[in-house]
mmCIF file of C-alpha atoms in Angstrom:
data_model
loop_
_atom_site.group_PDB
_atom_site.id
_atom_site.type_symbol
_atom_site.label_atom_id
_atom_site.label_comp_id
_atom_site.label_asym_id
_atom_site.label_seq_id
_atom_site.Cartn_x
_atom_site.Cartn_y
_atom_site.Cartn_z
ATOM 1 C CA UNK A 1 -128.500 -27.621 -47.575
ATOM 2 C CA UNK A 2 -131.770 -26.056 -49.243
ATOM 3 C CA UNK A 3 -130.472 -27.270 -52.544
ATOM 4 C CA UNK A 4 -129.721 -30.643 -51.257
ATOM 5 C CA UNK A 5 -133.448 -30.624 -49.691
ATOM 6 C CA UNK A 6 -134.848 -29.613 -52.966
ATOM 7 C CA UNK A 7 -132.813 -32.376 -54.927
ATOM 8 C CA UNK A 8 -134.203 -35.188 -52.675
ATOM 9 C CA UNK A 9 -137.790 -33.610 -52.398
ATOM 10 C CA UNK A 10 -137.964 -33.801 -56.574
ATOM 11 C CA UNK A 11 -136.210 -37.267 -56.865
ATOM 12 C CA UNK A 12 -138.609 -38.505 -53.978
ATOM 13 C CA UNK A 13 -141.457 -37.361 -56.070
ATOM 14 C CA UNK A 14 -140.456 -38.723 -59.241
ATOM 15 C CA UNK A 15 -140.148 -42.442 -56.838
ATOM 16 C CA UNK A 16 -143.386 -42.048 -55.684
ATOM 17 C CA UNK A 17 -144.562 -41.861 -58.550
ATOM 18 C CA UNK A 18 -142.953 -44.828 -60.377
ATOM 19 C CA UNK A 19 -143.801 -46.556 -57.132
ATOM 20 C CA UNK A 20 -147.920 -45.697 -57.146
ATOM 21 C CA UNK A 21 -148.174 -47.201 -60.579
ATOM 22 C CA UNK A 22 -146.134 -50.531 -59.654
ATOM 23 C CA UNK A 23 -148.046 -51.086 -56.440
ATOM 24 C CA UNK A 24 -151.539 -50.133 -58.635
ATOM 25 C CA UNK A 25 -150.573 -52.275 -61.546
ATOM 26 C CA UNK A 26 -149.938 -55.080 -59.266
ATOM 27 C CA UNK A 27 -152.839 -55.305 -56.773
ATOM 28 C CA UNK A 28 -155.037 -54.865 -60.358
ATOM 29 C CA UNK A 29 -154.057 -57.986 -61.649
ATOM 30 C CA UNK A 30 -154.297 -60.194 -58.734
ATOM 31 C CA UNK A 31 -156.451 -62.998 -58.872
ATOM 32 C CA UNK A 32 -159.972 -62.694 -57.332
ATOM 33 C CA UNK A 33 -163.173 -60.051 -57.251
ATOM 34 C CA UNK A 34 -163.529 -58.323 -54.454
ATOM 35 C CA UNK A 35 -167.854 -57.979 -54.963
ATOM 36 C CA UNK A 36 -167.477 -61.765 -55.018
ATOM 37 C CA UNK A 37 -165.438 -61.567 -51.434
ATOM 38 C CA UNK A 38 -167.907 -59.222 -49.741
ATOM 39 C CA UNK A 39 -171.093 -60.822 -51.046
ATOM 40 C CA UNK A 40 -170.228 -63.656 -51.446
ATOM 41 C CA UNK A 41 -170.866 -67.142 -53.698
ATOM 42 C CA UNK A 42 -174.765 -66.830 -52.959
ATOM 43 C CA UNK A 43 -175.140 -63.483 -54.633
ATOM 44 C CA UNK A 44 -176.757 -62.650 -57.749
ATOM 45 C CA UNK A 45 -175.374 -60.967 -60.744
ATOM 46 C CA UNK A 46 -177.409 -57.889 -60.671
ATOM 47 C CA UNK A 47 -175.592 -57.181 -57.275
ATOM 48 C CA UNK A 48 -172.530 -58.267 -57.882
ATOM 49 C CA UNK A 49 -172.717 -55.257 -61.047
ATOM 50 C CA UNK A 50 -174.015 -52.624 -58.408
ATOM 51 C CA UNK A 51 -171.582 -52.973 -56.273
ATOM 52 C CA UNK A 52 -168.722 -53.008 -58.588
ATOM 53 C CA UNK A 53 -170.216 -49.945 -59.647
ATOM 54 C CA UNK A 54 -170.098 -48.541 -56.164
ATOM 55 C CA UNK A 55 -167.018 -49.407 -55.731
ATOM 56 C CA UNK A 56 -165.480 -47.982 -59.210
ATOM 57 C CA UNK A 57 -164.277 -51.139 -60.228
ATOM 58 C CA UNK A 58 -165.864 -50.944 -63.805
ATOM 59 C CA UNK A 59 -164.081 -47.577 -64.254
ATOM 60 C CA UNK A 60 -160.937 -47.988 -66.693
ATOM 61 C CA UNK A 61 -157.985 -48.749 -65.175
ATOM 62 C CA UNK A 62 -156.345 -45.326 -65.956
ATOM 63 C CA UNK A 63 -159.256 -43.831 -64.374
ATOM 64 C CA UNK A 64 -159.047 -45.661 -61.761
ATOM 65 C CA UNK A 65 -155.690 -44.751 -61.043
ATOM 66 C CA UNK A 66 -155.922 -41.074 -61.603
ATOM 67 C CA UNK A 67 -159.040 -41.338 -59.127
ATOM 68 C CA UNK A 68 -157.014 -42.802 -56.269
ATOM 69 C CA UNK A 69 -153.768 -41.031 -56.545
ATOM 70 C CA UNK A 70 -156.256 -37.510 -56.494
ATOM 71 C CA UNK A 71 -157.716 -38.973 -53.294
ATOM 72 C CA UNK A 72 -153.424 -39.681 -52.082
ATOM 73 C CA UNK A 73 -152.571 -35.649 -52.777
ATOM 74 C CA UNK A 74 -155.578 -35.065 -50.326
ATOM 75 C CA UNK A 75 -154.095 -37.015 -48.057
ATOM 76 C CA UNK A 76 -156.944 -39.494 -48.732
ATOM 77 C CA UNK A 77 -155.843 -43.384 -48.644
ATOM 78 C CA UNK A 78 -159.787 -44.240 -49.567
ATOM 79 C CA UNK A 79 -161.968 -46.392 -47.786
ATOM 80 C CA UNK A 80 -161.823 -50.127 -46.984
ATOM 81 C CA UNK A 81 -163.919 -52.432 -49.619
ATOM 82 C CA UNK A 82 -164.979 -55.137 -46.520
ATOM 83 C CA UNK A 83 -166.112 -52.328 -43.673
ATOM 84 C CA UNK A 84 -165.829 -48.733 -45.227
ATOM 85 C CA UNK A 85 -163.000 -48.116 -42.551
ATOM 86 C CA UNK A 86 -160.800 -45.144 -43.257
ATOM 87 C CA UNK A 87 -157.527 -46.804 -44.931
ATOM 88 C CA UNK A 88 -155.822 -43.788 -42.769
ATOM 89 C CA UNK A 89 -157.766 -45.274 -39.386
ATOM 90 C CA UNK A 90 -156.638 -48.356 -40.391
ATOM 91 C CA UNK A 91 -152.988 -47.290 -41.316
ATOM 92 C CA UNK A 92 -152.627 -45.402 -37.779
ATOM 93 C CA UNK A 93 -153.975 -48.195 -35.522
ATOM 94 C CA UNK A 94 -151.585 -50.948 -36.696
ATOM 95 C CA UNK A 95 -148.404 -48.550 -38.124
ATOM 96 C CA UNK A 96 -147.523 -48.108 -34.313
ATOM 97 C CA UNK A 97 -147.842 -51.837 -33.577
ATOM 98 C CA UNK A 98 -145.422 -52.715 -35.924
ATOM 99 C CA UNK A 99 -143.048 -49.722 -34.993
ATOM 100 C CA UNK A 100 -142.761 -51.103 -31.263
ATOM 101 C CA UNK A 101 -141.817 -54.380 -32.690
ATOM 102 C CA UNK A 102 -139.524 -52.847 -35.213
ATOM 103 C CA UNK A 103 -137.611 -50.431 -32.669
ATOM 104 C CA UNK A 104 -137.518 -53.053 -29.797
ATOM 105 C CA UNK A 105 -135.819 -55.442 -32.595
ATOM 106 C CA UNK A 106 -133.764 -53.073 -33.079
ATOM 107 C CA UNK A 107 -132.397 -52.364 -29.711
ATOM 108 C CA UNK A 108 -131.942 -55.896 -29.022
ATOM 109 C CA UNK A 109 -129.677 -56.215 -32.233
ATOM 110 C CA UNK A 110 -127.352 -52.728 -31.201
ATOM 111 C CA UNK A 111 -127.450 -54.232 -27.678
ATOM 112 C CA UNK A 112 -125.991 -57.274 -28.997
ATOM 113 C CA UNK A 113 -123.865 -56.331 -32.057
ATOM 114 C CA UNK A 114 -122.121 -52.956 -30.978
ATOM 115 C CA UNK A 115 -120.459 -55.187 -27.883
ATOM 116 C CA UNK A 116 -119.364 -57.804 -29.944
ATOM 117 C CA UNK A 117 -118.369 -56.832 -32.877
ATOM 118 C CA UNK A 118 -116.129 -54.356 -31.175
ATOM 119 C CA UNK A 119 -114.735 -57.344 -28.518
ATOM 120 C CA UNK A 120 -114.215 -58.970 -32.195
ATOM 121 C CA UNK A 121 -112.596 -56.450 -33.446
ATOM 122 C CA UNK A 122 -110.271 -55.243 -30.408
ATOM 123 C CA UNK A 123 -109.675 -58.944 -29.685
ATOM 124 C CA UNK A 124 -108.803 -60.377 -33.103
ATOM 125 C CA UNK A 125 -107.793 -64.202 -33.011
ATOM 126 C CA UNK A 126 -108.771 -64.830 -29.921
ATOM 127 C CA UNK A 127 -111.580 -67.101 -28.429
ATOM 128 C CA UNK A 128 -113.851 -63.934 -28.279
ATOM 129 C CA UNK A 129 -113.804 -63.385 -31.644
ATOM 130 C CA UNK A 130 -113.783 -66.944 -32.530
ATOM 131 C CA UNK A 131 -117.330 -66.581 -30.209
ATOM 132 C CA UNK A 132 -118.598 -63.232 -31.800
ATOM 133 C CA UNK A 133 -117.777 -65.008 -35.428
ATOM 134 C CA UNK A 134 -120.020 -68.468 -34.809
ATOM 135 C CA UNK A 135 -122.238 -65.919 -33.333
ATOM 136 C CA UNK A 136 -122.565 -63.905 -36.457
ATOM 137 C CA UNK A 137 -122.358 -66.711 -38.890
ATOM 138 C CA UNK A 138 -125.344 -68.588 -37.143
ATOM 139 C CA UNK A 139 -127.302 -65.974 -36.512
ATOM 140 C CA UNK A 140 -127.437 -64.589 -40.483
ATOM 141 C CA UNK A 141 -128.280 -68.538 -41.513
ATOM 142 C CA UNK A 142 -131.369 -68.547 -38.945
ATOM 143 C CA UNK A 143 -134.787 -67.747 -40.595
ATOM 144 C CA UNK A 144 -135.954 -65.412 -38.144
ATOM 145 C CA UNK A 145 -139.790 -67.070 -38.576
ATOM 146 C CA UNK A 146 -138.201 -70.408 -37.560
ATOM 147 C CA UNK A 147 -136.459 -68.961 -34.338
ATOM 148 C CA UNK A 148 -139.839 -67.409 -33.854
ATOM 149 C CA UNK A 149 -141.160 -71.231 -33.463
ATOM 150 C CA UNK A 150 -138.144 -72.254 -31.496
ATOM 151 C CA UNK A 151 -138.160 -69.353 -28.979
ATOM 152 C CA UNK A 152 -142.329 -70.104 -28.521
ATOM 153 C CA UNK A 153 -141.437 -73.910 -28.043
ATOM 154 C CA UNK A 154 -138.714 -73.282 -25.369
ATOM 155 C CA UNK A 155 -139.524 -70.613 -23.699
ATOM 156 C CA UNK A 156 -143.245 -70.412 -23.960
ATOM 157 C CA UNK A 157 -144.708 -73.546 -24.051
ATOM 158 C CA UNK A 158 -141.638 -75.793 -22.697
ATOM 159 C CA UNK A 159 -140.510 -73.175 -19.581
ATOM 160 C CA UNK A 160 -143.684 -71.138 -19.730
ATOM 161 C CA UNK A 161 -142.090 -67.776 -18.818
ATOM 162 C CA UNK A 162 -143.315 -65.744 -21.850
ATOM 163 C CA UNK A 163 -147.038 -65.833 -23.368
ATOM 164 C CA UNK A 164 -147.231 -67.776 -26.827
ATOM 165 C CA UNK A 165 -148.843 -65.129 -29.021
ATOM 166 C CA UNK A 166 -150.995 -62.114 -28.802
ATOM 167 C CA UNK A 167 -150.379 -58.483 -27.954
ATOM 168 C CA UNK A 168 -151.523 -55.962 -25.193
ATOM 169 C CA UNK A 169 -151.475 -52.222 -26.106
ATOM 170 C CA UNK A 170 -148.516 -50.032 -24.715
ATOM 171 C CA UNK A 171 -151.164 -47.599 -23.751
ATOM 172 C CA UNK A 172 -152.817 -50.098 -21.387
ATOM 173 C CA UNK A 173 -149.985 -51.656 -19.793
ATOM 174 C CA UNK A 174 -146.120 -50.926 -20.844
ATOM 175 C CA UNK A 175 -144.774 -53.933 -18.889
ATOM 176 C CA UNK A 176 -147.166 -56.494 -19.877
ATOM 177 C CA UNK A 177 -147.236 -54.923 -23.624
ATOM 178 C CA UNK A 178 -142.933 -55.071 -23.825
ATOM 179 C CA UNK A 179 -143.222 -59.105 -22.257
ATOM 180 C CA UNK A 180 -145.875 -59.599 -24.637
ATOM 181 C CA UNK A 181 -143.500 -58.570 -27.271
ATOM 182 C CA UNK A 182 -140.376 -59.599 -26.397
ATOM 183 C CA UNK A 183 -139.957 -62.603 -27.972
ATOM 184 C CA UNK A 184 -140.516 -61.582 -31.562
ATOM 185 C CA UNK A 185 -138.442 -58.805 -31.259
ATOM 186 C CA UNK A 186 -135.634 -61.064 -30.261
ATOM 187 C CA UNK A 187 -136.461 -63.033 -33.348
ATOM 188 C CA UNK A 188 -136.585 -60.282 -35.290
ATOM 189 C CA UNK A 189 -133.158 -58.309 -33.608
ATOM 190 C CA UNK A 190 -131.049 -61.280 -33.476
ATOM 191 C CA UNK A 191 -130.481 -62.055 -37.425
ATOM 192 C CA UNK A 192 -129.621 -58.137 -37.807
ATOM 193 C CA UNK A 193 -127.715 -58.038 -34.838
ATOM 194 C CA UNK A 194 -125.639 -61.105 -37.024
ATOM 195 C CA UNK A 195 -125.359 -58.988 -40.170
ATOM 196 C CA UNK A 196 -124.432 -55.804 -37.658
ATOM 197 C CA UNK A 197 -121.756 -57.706 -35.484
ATOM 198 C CA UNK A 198 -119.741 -58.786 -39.154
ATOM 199 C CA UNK A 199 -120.147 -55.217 -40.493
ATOM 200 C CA UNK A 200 -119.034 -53.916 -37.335
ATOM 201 C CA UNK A 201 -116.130 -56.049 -37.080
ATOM 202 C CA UNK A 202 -114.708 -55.636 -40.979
ATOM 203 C CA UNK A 203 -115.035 -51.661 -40.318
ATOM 204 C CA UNK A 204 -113.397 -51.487 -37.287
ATOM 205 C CA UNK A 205 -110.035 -53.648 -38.324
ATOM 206 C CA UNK A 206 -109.712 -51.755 -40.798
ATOM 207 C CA UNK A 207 -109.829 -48.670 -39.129
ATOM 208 C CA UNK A 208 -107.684 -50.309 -36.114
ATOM 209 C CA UNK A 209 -104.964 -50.276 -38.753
ATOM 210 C CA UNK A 210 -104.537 -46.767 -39.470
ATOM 211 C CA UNK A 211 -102.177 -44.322 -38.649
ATOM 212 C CA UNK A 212 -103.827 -42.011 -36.628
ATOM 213 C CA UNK A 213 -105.316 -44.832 -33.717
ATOM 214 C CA UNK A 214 -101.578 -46.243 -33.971
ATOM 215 C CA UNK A 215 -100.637 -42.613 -33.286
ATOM 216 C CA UNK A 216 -103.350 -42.733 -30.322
ATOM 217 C CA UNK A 217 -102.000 -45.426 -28.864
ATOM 218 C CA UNK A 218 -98.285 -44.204 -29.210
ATOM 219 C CA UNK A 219 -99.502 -40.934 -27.196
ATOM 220 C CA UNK A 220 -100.702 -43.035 -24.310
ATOM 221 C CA UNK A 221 -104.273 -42.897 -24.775
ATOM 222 C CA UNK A 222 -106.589 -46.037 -23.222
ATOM 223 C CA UNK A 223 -107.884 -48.295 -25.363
ATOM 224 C CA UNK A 224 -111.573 -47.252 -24.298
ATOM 225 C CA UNK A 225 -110.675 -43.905 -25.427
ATOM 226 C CA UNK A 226 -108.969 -44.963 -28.973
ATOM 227 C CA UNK A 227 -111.827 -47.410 -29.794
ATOM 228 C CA UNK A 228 -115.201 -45.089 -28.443
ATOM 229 C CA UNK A 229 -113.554 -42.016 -29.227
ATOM 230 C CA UNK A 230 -112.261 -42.269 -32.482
ATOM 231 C CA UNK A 231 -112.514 -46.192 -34.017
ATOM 232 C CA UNK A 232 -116.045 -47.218 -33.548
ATOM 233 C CA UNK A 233 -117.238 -43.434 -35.060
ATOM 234 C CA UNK A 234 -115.588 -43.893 -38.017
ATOM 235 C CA UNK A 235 -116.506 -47.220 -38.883
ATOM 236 C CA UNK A 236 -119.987 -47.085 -37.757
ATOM 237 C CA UNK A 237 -120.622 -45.324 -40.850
ATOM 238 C CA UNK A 238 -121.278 -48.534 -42.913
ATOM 239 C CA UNK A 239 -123.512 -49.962 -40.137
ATOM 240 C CA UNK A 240 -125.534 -46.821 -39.597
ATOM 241 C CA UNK A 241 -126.570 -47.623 -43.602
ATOM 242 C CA UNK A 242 -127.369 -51.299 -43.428
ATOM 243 C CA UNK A 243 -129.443 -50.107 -40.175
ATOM 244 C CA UNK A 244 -131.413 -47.689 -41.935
ATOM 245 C CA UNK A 245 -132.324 -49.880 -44.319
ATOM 246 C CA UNK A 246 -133.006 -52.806 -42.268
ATOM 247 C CA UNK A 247 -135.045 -50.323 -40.430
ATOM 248 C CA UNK A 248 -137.598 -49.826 -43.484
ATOM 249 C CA UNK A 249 -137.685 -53.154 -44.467
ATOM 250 C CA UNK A 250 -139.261 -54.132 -40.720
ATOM 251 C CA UNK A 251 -141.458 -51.709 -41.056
ATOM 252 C CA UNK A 252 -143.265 -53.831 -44.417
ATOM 253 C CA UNK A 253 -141.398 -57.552 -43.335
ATOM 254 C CA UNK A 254 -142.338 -58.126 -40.391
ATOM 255 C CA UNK A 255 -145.502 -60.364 -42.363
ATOM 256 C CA UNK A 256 -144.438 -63.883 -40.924
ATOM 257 C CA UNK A 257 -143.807 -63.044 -37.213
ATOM 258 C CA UNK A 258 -146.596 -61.231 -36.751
ATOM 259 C CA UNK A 259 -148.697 -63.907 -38.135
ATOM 260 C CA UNK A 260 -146.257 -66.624 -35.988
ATOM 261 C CA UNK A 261 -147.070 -64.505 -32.431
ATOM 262 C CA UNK A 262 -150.598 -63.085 -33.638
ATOM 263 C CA UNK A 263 -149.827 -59.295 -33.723
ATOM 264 C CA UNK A 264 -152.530 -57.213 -35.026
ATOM 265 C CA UNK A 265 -149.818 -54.962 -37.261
ATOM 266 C CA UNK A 266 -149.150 -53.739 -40.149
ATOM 267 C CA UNK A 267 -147.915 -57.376 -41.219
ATOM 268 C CA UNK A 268 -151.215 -59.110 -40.488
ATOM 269 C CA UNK A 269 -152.785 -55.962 -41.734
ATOM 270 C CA UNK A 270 -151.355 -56.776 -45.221
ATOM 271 C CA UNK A 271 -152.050 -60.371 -45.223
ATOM 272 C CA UNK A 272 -155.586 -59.703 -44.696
ATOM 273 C CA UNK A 273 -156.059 -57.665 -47.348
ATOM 274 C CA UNK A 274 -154.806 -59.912 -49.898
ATOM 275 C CA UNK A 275 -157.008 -62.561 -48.870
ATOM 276 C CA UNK A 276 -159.825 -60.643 -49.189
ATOM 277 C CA UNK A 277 -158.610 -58.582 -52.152
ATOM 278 C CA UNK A 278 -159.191 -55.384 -49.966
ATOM 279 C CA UNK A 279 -157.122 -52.823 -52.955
ATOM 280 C CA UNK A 280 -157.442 -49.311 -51.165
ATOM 281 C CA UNK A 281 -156.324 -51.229 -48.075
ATOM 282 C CA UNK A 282 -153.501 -52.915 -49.742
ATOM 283 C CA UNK A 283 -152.483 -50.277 -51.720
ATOM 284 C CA UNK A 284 -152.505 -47.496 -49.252
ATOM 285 C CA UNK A 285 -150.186 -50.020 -46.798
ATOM 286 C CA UNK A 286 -147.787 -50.503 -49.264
ATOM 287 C CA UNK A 287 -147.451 -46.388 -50.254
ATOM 288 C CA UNK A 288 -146.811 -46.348 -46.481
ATOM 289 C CA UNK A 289 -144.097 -48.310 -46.525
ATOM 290 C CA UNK A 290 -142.863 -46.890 -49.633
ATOM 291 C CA UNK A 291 -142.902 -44.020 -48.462
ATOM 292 C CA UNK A 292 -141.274 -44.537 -45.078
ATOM 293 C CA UNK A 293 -138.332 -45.876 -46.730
ATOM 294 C CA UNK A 294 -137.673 -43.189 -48.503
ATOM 295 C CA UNK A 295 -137.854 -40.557 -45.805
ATOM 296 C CA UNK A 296 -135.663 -43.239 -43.412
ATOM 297 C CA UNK A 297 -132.575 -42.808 -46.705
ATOM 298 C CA UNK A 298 -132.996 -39.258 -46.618
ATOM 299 C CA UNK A 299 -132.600 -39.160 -42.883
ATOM 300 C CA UNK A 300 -129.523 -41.205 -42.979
ATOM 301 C CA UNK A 301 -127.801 -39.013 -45.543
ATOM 302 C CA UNK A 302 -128.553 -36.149 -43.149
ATOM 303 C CA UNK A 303 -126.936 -37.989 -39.986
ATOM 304 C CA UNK A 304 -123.910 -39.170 -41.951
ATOM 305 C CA UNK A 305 -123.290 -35.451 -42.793
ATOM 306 C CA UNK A 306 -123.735 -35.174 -38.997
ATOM 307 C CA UNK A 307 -121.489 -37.913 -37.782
ATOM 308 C CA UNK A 308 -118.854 -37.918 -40.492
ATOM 309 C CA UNK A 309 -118.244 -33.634 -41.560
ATOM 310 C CA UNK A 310 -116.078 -34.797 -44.492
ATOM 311 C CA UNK A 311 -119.244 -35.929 -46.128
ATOM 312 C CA UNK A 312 -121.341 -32.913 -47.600
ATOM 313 C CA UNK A 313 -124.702 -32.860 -48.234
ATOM 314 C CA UNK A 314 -124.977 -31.608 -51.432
ATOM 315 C CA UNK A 315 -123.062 -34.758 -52.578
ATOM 316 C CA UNK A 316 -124.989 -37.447 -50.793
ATOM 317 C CA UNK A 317 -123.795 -40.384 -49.025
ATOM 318 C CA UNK A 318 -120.603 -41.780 -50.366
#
């Protein structure tokens, strides 16, 4: 295990690394100065210099970069160009906003695909699987920022039974904040649950077919028991990787429905920036994510070890 930990910890590094001058090099050679965006097309060139200057932005590149991944070993993300606002403050006001979409998504699409892609699976051929296949097959086609406009069309603005856009803390009001945000996060869960349902459904058949549920089933064990008990934990494997994954990528793609229902997140944290070519904002989002995704993969190497003992640690996820 330590050795495993120490592997990952050094290889994480070495990412992080590869990933800070990628996300640097990028945001340096977008379009735009930021002087010009905070003062403006009225001001003069004397104070457009000064406050480049203030803002380190006639340092060399390489300085620059040295300079702000100094500040990122302090924990420092740096400041916001447009208010001075700690990128951290920012970072930790609209990182949980995005995580209640993400992990409300998220239970929709388990809610949804665990069911049937195991009805699929147990009841190959029939018309529930036929079901559980259109299902699957029309959920992966839909854009999830189109049924985002479909769902507010219907079932805000047509039936009125859910509000349009906007978003009311958690901490103010959990059952007005979960309505608020339960259309998006069906948006959001129902393309994964798609992609989870067919996964689901490949893994278990071919588990079905093995000896040792035919041996279940020739001992007179229920089908609940052969499927839960033994089935659906082997072949949940594959899914538990596509869900970690999918997980990460919420966390830095949820950009288009939060701008669709208005949520102040991480999203429409990141579209801001780049329209007002905020860089320590932009950049310290993105680390974030990077960052996130990262620890999420080496958290689901540690709970296949956990679910599956065959697989060891020191080897990865196979």
């Amino acid at each position: 295990m330590l050795s495993f930990l120490l592997r990952r910890a050094g290889l994480m590094i070495v990412i992080l690394f590869f990933v800070s001058v990628i996300v640097f090099s990028l945001v340096n050679v977008l379009p735009g100065d930021p002087a010009l965006m905070i003062l403006g097309q009225e001001a003069t060139d004397e104070s457009l210099e000064a406050l480049r200057e203030d803002m380190g932005l006639n340092d060399p590149l390489i300085m620059q970069y040295f300079a702000w991944v100094g500040d990122l070993l302090q924990g420092d993300f740096g400041q916001s160009f447009r208010d001075n606002t700690e990128v951290s403050s920012l970072l930790a006001e609209k990182v949980p906003i995005t995580l209640q979409l993400t992990v409300m998504s998220f239970a929709i699409a388990v809610l949804i695909a665990i069911p049937a892609g195991v009805i699929s699976a147990t009841r190959k051929g029939t018309l529930w699987d036929s079901s559980a296949t259109l299902f699957a097959l029309s959920g992966v086609s839909l854009p999830p920022f189109w049924l985002g406009i479909l769902l507010i069309f219907i079932f805000a603005v047509t039936l009125g039974w859910f509000p349009p856009s906007g978003y009311v803390p958690i901490t103010e009001n959990v059952a007005q904040s979960l309505w608020y945000m339960l259309l998006p996060a069906v948006a959001l869960g129902v393309r994964l649950s798609a992609e989870l349902t067919r996964m689901l459904r490949s893994s278990l058949l071919e588990v079905l077919g093995s000896d040792y549920i035919r041996t279940g089933y020739a001992k007179g064990l229920l089908e609940r028991a052969v499927v839960y008990g033994h089935a659906l934990r082997n072949s949940i494997l594959p899914v538990i990787t596509v869900s970690a994954l999918q997980f990460a990528a919420f966390l830095g793609g949820t950009v288009i429905t939060e701008e669709i229902f208005n949520i102040p997140g991480l999203g429409q944290l990141l579209v801001t920036s780049i329209q007002t070519r905020d860089f320590p904002v932009l950049q310290g989002a993105v680390m974030f994510m990077a960052l996130a995704v990262i620890l999420i993969n080496f958290l689901t190497d540690v709970l296949y070890s956990i679910l599956d003992p065959r697989i060891k640690l020191t080897g990865g996820s196979q």
